[in-house]
Short mmCIF file of C-alpha atoms in Angstrom, two decimals:
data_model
loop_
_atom_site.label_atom_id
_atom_site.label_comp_id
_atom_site.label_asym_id
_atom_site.label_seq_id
_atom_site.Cartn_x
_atom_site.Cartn_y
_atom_site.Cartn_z
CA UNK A 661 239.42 77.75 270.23
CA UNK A 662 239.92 76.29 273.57
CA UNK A 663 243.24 75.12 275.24
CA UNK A 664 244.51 71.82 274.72
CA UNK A 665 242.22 69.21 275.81
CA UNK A 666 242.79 66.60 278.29
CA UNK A 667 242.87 62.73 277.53
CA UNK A 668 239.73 61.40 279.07
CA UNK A 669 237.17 64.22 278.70
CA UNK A 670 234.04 63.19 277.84
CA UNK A 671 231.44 63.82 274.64
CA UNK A 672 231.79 67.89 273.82
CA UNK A 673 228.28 69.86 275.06
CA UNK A 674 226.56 71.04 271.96
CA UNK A 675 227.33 75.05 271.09
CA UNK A 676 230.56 74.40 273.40
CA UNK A 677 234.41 74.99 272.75
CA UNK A 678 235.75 72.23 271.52
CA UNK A 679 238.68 71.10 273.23
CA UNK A 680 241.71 70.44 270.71
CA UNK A 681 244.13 67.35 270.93
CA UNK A 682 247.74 66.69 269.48
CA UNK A 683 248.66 63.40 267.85
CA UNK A 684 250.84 62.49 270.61
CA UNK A 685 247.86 62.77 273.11
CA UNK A 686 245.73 60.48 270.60
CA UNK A 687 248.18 58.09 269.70
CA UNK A 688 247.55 56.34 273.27
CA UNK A 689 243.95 54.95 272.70
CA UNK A 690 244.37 52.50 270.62
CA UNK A 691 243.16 50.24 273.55
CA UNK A 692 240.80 47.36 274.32
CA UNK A 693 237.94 49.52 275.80
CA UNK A 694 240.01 52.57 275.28
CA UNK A 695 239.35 54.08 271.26
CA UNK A 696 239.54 56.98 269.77
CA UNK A 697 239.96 58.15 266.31
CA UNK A 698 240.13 61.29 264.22
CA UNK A 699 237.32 62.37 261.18
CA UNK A 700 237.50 65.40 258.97
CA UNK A 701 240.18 66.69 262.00
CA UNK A 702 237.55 65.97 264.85
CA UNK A 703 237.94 63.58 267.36
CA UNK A 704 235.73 60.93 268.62
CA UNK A 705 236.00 58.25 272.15
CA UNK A 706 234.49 55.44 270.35
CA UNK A 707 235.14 52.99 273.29
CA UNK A 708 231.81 52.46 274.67
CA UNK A 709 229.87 53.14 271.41
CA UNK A 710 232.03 50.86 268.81
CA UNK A 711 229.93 47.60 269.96
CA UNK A 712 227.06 49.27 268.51
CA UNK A 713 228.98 50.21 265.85
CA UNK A 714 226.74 48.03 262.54
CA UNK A 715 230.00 47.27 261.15
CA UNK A 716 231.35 45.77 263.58
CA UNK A 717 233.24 46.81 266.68
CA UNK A 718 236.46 45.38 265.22
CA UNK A 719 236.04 47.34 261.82
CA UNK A 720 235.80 50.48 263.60
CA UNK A 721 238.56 49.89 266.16
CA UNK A 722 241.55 48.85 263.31
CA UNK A 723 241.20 52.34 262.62
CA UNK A 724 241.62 53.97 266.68
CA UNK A 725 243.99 56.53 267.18
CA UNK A 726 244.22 57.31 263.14
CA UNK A 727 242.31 59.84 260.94
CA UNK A 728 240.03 57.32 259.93
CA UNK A 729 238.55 60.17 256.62
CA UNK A 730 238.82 58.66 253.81
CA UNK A 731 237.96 55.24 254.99
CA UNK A 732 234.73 56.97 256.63
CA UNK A 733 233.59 58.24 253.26
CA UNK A 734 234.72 55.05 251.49
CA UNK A 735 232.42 52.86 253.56
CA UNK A 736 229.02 55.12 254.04
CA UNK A 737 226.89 56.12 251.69
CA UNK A 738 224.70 58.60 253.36
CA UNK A 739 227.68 61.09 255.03
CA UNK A 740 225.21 63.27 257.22
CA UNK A 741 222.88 60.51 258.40
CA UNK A 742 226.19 58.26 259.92
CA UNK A 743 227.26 62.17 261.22
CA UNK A 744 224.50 62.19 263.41
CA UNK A 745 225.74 58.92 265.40
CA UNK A 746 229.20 60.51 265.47
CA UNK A 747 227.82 64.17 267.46
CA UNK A 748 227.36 62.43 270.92
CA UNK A 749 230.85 60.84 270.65
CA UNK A 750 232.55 64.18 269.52
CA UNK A 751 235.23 65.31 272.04
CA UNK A 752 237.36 67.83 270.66
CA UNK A 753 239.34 68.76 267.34
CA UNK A 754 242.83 68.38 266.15
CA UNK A 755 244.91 71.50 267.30
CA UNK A 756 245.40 73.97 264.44
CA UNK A 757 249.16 73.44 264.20
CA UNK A 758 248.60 69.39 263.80
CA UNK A 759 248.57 68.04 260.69
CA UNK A 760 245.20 66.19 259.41
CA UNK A 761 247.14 62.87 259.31
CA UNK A 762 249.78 61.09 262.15
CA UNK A 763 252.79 59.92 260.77
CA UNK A 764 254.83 60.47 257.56
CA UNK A 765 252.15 60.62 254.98
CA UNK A 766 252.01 61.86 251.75
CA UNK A 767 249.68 65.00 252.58
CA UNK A 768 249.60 65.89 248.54
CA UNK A 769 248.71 62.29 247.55
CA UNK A 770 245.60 62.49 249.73
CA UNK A 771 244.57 66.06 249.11
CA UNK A 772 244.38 64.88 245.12
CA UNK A 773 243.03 61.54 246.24
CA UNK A 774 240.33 63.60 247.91
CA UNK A 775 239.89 65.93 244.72
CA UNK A 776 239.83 62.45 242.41
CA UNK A 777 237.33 61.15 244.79
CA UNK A 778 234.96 64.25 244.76
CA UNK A 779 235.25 64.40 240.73
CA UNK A 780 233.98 60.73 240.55
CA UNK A 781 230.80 62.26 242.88
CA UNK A 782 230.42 64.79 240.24
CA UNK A 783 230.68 62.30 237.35
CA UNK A 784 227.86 60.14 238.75
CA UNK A 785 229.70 57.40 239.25
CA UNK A 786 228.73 56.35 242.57
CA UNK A 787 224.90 56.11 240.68
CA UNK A 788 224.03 52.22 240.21
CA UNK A 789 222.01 50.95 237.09
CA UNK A 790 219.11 49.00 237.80
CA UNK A 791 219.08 47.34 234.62
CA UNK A 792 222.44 45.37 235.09
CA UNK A 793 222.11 44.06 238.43
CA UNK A 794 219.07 42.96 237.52
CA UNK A 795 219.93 41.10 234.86
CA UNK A 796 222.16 39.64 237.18
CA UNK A 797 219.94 38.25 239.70
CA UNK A 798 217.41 37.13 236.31
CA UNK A 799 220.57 35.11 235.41
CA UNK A 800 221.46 33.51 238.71
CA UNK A 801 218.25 32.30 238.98
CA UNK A 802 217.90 31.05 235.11
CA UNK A 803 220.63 29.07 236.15
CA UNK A 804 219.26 26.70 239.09
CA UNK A 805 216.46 26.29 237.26
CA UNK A 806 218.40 25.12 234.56
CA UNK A 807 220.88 23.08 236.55
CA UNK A 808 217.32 21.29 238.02
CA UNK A 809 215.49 20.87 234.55
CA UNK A 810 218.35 19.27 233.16
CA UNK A 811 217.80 16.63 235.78
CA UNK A 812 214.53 16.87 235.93
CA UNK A 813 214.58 15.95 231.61
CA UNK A 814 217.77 13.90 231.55
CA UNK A 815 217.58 12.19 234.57
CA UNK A 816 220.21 11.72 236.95
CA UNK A 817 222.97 10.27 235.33
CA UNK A 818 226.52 10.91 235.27
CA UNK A 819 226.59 13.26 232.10
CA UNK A 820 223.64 15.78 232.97
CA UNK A 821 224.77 15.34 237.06
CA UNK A 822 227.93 16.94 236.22
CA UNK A 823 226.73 19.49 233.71
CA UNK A 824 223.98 20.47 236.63
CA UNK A 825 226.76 20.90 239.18
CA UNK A 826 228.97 23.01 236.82
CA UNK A 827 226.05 25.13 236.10
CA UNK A 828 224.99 25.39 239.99
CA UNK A 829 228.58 26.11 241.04
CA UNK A 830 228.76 29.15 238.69
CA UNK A 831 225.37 30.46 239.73
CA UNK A 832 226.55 30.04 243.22
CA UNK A 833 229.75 32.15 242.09
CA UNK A 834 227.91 34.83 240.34
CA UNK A 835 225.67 34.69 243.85
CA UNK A 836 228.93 35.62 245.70
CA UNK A 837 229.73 38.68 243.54
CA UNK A 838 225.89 40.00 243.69
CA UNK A 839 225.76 39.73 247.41
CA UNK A 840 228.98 41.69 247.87
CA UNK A 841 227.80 44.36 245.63
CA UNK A 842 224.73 44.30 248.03
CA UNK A 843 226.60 43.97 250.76
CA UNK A 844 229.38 47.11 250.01
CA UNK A 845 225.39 49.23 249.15
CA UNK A 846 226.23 49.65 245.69
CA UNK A 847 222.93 48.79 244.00
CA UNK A 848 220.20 50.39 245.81
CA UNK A 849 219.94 53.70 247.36
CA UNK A 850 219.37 53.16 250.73
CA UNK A 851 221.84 51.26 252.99
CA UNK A 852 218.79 49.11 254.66
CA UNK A 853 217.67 47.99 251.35
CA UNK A 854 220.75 46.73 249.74
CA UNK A 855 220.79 44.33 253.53
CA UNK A 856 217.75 43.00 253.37
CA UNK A 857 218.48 42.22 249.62
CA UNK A 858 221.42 40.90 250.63
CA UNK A 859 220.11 38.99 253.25
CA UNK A 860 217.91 36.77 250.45
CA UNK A 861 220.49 36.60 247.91
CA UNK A 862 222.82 35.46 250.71
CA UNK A 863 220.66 33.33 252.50
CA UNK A 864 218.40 31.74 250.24
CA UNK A 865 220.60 31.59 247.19
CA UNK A 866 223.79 30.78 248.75
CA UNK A 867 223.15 29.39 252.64
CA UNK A 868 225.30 31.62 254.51
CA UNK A 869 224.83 34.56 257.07
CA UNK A 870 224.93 38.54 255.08
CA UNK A 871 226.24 39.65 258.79
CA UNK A 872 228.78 37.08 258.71
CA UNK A 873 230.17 38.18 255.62
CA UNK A 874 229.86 41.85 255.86
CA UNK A 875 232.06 40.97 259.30
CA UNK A 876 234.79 39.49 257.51
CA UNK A 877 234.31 41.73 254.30
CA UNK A 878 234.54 45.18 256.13
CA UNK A 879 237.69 44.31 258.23
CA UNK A 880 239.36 42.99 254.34
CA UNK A 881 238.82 45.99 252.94
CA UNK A 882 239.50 48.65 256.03
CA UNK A 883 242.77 47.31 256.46
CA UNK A 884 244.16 44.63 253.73
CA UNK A 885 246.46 41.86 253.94
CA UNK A 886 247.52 42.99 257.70
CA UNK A 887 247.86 40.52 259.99
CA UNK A 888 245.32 40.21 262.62
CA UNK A 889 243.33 42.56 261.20
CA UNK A 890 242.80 41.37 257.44
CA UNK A 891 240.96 38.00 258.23
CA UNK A 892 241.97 37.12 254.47
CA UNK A 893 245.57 36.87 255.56
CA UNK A 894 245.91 35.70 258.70
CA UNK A 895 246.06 31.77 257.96
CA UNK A 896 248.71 30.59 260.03
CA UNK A 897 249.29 28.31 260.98
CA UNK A 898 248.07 26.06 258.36
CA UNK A 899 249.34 28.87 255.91
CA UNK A 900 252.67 31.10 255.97
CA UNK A 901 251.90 34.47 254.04
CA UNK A 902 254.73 37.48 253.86
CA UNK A 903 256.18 38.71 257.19
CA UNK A 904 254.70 36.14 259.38
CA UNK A 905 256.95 33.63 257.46
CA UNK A 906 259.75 34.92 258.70
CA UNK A 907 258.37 35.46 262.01
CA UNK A 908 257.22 31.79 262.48
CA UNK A 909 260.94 30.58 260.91
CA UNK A 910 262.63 32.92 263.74
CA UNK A 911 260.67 31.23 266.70
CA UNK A 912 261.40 27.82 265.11
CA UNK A 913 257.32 27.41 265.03
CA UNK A 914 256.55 24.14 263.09
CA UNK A 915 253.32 23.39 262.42
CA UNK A 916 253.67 22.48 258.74
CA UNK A 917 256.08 21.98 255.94
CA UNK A 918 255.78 25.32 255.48
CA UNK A 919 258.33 25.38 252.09
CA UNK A 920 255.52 22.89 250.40
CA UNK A 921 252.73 24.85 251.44
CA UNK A 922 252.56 25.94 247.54
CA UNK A 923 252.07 22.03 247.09
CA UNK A 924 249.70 20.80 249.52
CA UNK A 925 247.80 24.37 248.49
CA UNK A 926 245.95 22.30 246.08
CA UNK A 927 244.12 20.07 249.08
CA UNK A 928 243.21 21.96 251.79
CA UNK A 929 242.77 25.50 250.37
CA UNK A 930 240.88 25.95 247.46
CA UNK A 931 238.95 22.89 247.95
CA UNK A 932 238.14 23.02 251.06
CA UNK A 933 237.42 26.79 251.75
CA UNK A 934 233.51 27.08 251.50
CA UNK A 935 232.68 23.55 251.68
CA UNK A 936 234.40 22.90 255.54
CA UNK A 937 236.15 26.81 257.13
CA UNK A 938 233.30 28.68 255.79
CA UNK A 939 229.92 26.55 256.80
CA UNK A 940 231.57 26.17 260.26
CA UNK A 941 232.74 29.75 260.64
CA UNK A 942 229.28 30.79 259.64
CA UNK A 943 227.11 28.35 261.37
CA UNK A 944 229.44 29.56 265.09
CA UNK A 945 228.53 33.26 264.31
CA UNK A 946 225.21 32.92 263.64
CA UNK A 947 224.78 31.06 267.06
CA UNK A 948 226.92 33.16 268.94
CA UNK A 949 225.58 36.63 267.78
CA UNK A 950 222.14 35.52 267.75
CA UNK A 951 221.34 36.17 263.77
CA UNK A 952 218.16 34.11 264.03
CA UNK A 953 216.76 35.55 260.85
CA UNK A 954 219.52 34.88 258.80
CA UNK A 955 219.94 31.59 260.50
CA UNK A 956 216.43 31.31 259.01
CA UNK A 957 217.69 32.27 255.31
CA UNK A 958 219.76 29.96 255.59
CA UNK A 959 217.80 26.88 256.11
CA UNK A 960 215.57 27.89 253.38
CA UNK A 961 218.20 27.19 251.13
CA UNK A 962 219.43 24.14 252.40
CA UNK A 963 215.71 23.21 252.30
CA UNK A 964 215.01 24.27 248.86
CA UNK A 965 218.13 22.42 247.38
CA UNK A 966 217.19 19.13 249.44
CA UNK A 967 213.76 19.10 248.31
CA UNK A 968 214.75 19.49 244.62
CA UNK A 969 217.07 16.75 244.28
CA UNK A 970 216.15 14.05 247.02
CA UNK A 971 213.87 13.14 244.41
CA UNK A 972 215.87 12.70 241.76
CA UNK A 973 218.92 10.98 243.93
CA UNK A 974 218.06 10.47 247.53
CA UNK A 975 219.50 12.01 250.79
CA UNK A 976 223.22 10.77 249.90
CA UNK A 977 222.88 11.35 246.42
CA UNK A 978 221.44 15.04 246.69
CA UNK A 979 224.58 15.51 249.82
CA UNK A 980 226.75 14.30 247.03
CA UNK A 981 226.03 16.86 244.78
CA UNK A 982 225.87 19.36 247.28
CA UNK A 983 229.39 18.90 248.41
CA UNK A 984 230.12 18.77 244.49
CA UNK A 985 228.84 22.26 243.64
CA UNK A 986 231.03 23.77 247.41
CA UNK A 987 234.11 21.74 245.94
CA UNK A 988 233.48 23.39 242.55
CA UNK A 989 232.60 26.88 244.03
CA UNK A 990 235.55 27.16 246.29
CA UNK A 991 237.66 26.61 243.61
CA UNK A 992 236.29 29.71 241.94
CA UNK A 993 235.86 31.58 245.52
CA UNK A 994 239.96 30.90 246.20
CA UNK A 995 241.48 31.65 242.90
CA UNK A 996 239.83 34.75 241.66
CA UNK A 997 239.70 36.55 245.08
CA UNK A 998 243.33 36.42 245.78
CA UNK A 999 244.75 36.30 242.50
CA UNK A 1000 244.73 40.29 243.26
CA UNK A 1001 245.77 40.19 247.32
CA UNK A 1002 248.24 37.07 247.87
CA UNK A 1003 251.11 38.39 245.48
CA UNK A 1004 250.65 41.66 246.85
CA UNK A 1005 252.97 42.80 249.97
CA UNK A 1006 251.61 41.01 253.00
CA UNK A 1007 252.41 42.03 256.81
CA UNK A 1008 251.93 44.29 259.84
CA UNK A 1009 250.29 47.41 260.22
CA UNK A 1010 251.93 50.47 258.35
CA UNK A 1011 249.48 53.36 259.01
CA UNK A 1012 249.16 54.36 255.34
CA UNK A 1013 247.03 56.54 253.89
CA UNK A 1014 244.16 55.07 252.57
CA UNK A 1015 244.86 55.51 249.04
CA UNK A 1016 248.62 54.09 249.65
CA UNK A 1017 247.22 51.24 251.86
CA UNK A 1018 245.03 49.93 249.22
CA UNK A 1019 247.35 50.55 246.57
CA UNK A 1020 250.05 48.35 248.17
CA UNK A 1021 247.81 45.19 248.96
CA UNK A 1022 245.84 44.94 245.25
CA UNK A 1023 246.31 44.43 241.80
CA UNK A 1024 244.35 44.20 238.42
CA UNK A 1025 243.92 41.94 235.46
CA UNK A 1026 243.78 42.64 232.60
CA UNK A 1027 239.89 42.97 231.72
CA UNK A 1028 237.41 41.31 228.56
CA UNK A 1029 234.06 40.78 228.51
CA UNK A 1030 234.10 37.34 229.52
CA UNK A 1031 236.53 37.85 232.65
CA UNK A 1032 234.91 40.90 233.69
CA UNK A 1033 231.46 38.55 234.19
CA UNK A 1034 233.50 35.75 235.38
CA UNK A 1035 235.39 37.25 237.83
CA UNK A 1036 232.58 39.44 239.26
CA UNK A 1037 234.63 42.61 238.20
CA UNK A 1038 237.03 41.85 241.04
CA UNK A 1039 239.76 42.39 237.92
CA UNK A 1040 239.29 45.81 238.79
CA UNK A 1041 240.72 45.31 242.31
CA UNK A 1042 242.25 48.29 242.72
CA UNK A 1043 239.12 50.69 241.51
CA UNK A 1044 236.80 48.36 243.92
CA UNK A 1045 239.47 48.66 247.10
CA UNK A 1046 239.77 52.40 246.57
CA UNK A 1047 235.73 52.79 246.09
CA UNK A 1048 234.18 49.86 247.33
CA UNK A 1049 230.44 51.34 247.28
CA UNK A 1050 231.12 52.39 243.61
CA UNK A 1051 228.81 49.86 241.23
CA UNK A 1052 230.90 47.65 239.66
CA UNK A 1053 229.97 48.58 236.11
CA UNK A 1054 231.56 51.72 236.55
CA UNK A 1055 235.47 50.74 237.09
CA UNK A 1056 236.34 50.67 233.30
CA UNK A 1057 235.37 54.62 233.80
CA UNK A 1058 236.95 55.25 236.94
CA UNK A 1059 240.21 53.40 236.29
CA UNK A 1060 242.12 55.99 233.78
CA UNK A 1061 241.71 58.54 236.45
CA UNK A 1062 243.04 56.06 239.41
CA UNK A 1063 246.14 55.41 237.00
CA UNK A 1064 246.72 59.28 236.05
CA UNK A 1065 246.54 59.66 239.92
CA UNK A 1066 248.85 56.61 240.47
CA UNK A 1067 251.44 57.69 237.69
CA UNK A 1068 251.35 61.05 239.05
CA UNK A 1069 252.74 59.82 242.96
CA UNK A 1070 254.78 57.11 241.67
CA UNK A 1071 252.16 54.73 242.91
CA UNK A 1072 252.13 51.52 241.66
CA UNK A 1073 249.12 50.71 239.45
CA UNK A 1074 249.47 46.98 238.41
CA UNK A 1075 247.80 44.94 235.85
CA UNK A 1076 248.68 41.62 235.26
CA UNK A 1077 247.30 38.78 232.45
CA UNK A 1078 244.74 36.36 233.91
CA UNK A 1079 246.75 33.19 233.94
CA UNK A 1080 250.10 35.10 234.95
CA UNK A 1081 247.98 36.32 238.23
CA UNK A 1082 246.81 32.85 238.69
CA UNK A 1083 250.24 31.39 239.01
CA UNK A 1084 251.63 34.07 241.05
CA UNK A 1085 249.01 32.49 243.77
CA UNK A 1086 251.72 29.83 243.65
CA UNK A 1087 254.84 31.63 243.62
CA UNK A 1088 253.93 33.66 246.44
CA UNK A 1089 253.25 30.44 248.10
CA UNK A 1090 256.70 29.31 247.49
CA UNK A 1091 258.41 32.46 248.42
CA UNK A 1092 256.97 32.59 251.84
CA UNK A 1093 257.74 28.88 252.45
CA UNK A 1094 261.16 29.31 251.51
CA UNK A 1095 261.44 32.48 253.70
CA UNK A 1096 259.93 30.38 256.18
CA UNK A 1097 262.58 27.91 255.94
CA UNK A 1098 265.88 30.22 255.53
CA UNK A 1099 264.78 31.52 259.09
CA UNK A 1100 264.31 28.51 260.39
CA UNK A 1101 267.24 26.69 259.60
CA UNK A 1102 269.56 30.16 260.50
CA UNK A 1103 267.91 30.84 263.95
#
């Protein structure tokens, strides 16, 4: 083992020492152009290479300066393929007297999470079956044809119009959930085949960018509900959420009437989600980062869905129920993806573990048959945040083992009734508004 290594040094020659580091010498580069981070106790200078990185530069860099493990088995599928990409960046180890993690962390609640983690390897559960997603894509598709037969049949009057848009709006829901399953590689075997599937179901099924998403997506689930780094949270100013309430309150920042935000909730959030934030936020990165092919997917849709209802309606008639189905879908989109985040503890970073981190920002409910479909399996939060390239159809399995593990550390494994997780939506609302105000009003 070589001396102490020197900040700055660059990628370790192969058969050489490595150098080794101490946290205190890591802890620095955490920098704009200046990241490095820690895996399985070696240490990598990411800060030329994390542009490249297919996640995202920004996914890569929330972790910098932090042993960045068990989020680097969470997200990859094939270990030693993504290990070869990590060699040239190598720069030393972690000194023998360091500890694998920086901070006050629960060394025994990893080491077990790691153990629970390798048993679910063993169990198979990481092993997709073809059948079920299958069936899922068979009955997305049933659906628009449905949704266009009734009109096709029935004509387009009021009654079959709004029976077609229900049935469109949950086959662009159930769309949402088979992308992400796609889109976290937990269907096929190979990474690049569970993108380019993505890629259709997101493109031509839905109208949106699969690179845009996974951008968003990957940040959520590396770090979640942290400001600035959890795009799912950080809403201000047209939203107050957790700490930022009371930060907003302190500098007398008033965009809003923050303390009815749980009020005007109902018109500009769920409503207007996919239909306006998302088509413009995914239209800009398409442009800007040059995704011409799923640009491409994307205009398939929107020319498939024109060319099977102009007929029927005309252009304003078929825009009509366009924006219909969005309204519809956002609904859905809004209220069963943060029925398990928004109640949950909401604020700066905290350099958990990973199992803690997740743990802290996610919830369950309670699961049936019907919900489990409806909801995508996102009732099983928790089991998804903790192995989010596990196939979904395997959380009922895994989640008696996450709450041994849980009850074991004290952890807090919640599971909440359906409605009851709805409604908390609200109250959390409230709460930060009123924290909002209380700071305001006392600054």
């Amino acid at each position: 083992m070589g001396g102490v290594g020197e900040p700055g040094g660059g990628p370790a020659q192969l058969g050489a020492t490595l150098p080794t580091f101490r946290w205190e010498q890591i802890r620095p580069h955490n920098l704009p152009g200046d990241k490095w981070l820690v895996i399985e106790r070696r240490v990598y200078d990411i800060s030329r290479w994390a542009q490249r990185h297919p996640g995202g530069s920004r996914l890569i860099g929330h972790h910098g300066a932090e042993d960045a493990t068990d989020a680097f088995h969470a997200f990859h599928q094939d270990l030693n393929f993504v290990r070869k990409f990590l060699q040239p960046l190598l720069i030393g180890e972690l000194a023998p007297e360091e500890p694998s993690q920086d901070g006050p962390q629960n060394a025994q609640l990893i080491e077990d999470f790691r153990a629970l983690r390798q048993a679910v390897e063993d169990m198979k559960l990481f092993e997709a079956k073809p059948t079920f997603f299958a069936f899922l894509l068979g009955h997305i598709l049933a659906m628009e044809m449905l949704a266009w037969l009734i009109i096709y049949l029935l004509g387009p009057g009021w009654v079959p119009s709004t029976l077609a848009a229900l049935i469109l709006a949950v086959s662009q829901a159930q769309s949402w959930c088979l992308q992400h399953d796609l889109g976290h590689t937990s269907i096929l075997r190979k990474s690049r085949w569970n993108h380019v599937a993505q890629q259709f179901v997101m493109g031509q099924l839905k109208g949106f960018s699969a690179h845009w998403w996974n951008f968003r997506h990957f940040q959520h689930h590396a770090k979640p509900n942290i400001f600035h780094k959890d795009p799912d949270v950080t809403v201000a100013p047209v939203f107050l959420l957790g700490e930022s309430s009371v930060e907003y309150g302190k500098k007398k920042r008033r965009y809003l009437p923050y303390n009815h935000q749980h009020l005007y909730f109902f018109l500009i959030g769920p409503p207007l989600l996919t239909l306006v934030n998302f088509e413009v936020e995914n239209l800009a990165y398409m442009l800007v980062c040059m995704q011409w092919m799923d640009l491409l997917w994307a205009a398939s849709f929107y020319a498939r869905f024109l060319f099977s209802y102009i007929p029927f309606y005309g252009v304003p008639g078929a825009l009509f129920l366009f924006v219909a189905v969005r309204v519809l879908e956002s609904h859905w989109f809004v209220w069963i993806t943060q029925m398990n985040h928004i109640p949950k503890e909401i604020g700066h970073e905290k350099h958990r573990d990973w199992a803690s981190s997740q743990l802290a920002a996610t919830c369950n409910v309670e699961p049936s048959v019907f919900l489990d479909w409806f909801s995508g399996h996102l009732n099983f939060q928790i089991e998804h945040h903790l192995f989010p390239t596990m196939p979904r159809h395997n959380y009922r399995r895994v989640a008696p083992l996450v709450k041994a593990l849980c009850a074991k550390h004290g952890l807090s494994y919640e599971v909440k009734p359906f409605l009851t997780a709805l409604v908390d939506i609200i109250g959390s609302l409230k709460k930060s508004g009123n924290m909002w105000l209380e700071a305001y009003l006392h600054q």
